[in-house]
Amino acid sequence: MVKVNGNYLKLKAGYLFPEIARRVKAFSEVNPKVELIRLGIGDVTEPLPEACREAMKAAVDEMGTLDGFRGYGPEQGYLWLREAIAKNDFQARGCEVSPDEVFVSDGSKCDSSNILDVLGEGNRVAVTDPVYPVYVDTNVMAGRTGEALQSGRYEGLSYLPLSSANSFEAEIPDQKVDLIYLCFPNNPTGAVSTREKLKEWVDYALKNNALILFDAAYEAFIQDSQLPHSIYEIDGSRDCAIEFRSFSKNAGFTGVRCAFTVIPKTVKGKTSSGQEISIWDLWNRRQSTKFNGVSYIVQRGAEAAYSPSGQAQIKGLVSFYMENASIIRRELAHAGLTLFGGEHAPYVWIKTPDGMGSWDFFDHLLEKANVVGTPGSGFGAAGEGYFRLSAFNSRFNVEKAMERIVALS
Ligand SMILES: *Cc1c(COP(=O)(O)O)cnc(C)c1O
């Protein structure tokens, strides 16, 4: 028989969302009339911006003409989109990013996983705890960890614990790590980072020849103009950081699929013989071989996100979700809960009351308020005792969910 990849067998059974789905299904089977409100999975709910829809419709029609038809596009993305990204997302904020350092893709989830393809074995990998589970599980799948421990952590990974004591911002490691995953604004805690703190990370990375993988999927939700949106706002980052961005959460592209990864040409790794090599070259080679690009239609839709009307519509979407987040914050505080995040991110991170376990609080809200959230422990051992609510829902559902939770207190 064919051999399977044994690394997959190290994965802890019951990835978070399937377990949530299982409990919700079990509850609904016994209570078929109960209307649940889902503030669990981080998926957007509002319709696509009109500017993006119109651009995609026009692109469909163009593809129906002899002159406008396009087959395979560049694996890295069309230059006009890469230019719009470099100009609007980076140069406009004073960051030095050129269009050819932008790689357009069909998602940040895959990019942040696929990047391991061009990174070698034996790197010391640091992740925060709690963390977006993709960073951990993809390292497990790629054989970059040991076995799962009783705690749910994996041997061989360096965990940087987050808690209210450090404002959910990881301490700079005291030993040497080679690869660091950072996500700001953070999923799941909703925390943001400051320029000063990111500078400490960049300084650490430069000093230790480490690489930072910076996930900025939620940058559009930052409300304070003083906070950095990109790692490239930090001096020195072009030598030590890769940034992942996505149209999923700002433009509602979770079902359309478009994202991009920035790899400055100055980011270097080393070969087993110690020779310096450009990560950009390796990634470009990988994408050209394993990827055939994002559809022309979708890239036109993404480009329209940068038009004046696209920008205004995205601003409207972000404000809508952030208003939801502030309703959640206000009402939960009213219900006597201690909470974090939700100010620059669509996630509110709640301390479970009375020392309740994360899954107990999940069951409590499911059964008593008929609200589905996400147990903090699903994001890592240090998430135990916390719970995530998402602001991605209709105003009606958010208000109703909050009424139900407040009524419990
Ligand atoms: C939603 C999300 C993304 C975006 O993933 P896509 O594959 O682009 O939809 C990336 N990182 C985090 C932490 C997310 O929550």
XYZ file of N, CA and C and ligand atoms in Angstrom, residues 42-43 105-112 131-135 182-188 215-218 244-249 253-255 257-260 347 388 392, ligand 1:
141
model
N -14.562 33.098 11.894
C -14.225 34.428 11.389
C -14.474 34.568 9.904
N -15.729 34.582 9.525
C -16.049 34.809 8.121
C -16.950 36.025 8.011
N -2.088 36.009 -4.806
C -2.434 34.596 -4.614
C -3.929 34.442 -4.343
N -4.331 33.220 -4.140
C -5.746 32.970 -3.851
C -6.020 32.877 -2.354
N -5.080 33.268 -1.524
C -5.393 33.301 -0.100
C -4.159 33.395 0.772
N -4.352 34.041 1.908
C -3.259 34.142 2.877
C -3.100 32.858 3.658
N -4.191 32.119 3.791
C -4.090 30.863 4.520
C -3.101 29.961 3.786
N -3.268 29.856 2.463
C -2.335 29.008 1.717
C -0.932 29.606 1.670
N -0.824 30.932 1.500
C 0.517 31.515 1.433
C 1.285 31.297 2.735
N 0.588 31.530 3.851
C 1.301 31.405 5.129
C 1.659 29.938 5.407
N -2.887 31.231 19.224
C -2.402 31.529 17.878
C -3.435 31.093 16.835
N -3.360 31.691 15.646
C -4.129 31.238 14.478
C -3.634 29.813 14.185
N -4.495 28.799 14.293
C -4.029 27.399 14.274
C -3.279 26.993 12.999
N -3.506 27.707 11.919
C -2.861 27.374 10.638
C -1.324 27.370 10.762
N -0.774 28.330 11.493
C 0.696 28.408 11.590
C 1.253 27.135 12.232
N 3.997 36.472 13.500
C 3.290 37.538 14.208
C 2.028 37.875 13.426
N 0.958 38.176 14.124
C -0.306 38.519 13.474
C -0.904 39.734 14.170
N -0.946 40.862 13.464
C -1.530 42.101 14.013
C -2.333 42.822 12.957
N -3.531 43.314 13.297
C -4.311 43.016 14.485
C -4.522 41.511 14.609
N -4.585 41.063 15.844
C -4.476 39.634 16.084
C -5.802 38.884 16.001
N -5.711 37.743 15.376
C -6.737 36.721 15.477
C -6.086 35.629 16.324
N -6.598 35.283 17.481
C -7.929 35.546 18.019
C -8.077 36.680 19.027
N 1.501 38.549 9.541
C 0.164 38.372 8.975
C -0.660 39.620 9.296
N -0.970 40.377 8.248
C -1.696 41.640 8.441
C -3.084 41.571 7.815
N -3.704 40.405 7.906
C -5.017 40.202 7.277
C -6.066 41.197 7.786
N -5.864 41.719 8.993
C -6.876 42.597 9.591
C -6.443 44.060 9.663
N 1.980 38.971 4.889
C 0.818 38.361 4.248
C -0.368 39.316 4.371
N -1.040 39.547 3.255
C -2.232 40.399 3.238
C -3.318 39.686 2.461
N -4.550 40.093 2.699
C -5.657 39.406 2.055
C -6.791 40.383 1.780
N -7.554 40.144 0.733
C -8.768 40.907 0.479
C -9.971 40.276 1.185
N -9.732 39.205 1.940
C -10.836 38.463 2.547
C -11.634 39.284 3.545
N -10.942 39.956 4.464
C -11.653 40.579 5.563
C -12.006 42.038 5.275
N -13.731 39.232 0.531
C -13.380 38.266 -0.516
C -13.195 36.840 -0.007
N -13.734 36.502 1.164
C -13.472 35.146 1.681
C -13.949 34.073 0.707
N -15.025 34.373 -0.027
C -15.514 33.411 -1.012
C -15.029 33.682 -2.424
N -11.750 34.876 -3.112
C -10.367 34.429 -2.994
C -9.348 35.328 -3.703
N -8.758 36.214 -2.953
C -7.590 36.931 -3.466
C -6.796 37.480 -2.274
N -5.502 37.330 -2.350
C -4.621 37.779 -1.281
C -3.273 38.087 -1.917
N -2.308 38.477 -1.096
C -0.964 38.640 -1.639
C 0.073 38.547 -0.538
N -12.554 41.097 16.417
C -12.679 40.046 17.426
C -12.642 40.632 18.828
N -13.621 33.689 22.234
C -13.615 34.696 21.170
C -15.007 34.896 20.585
N -18.308 39.732 12.912
C -18.810 39.491 11.556
C -20.216 38.901 11.621
C -8.971 35.285 7.724
C -7.508 35.245 7.975
C -6.603 35.253 6.915
C -7.073 35.347 5.490
O -7.037 34.124 4.876
P -7.476 33.973 3.361
O -6.976 32.622 3.006
O -6.801 35.060 2.588
O -8.961 34.076 3.305
C -5.252 35.232 7.197
N -4.807 35.209 8.464
C -5.646 35.212 9.507
C -5.089 35.210 10.882
C -7.018 35.206 9.288
O -7.850 35.189 10.334
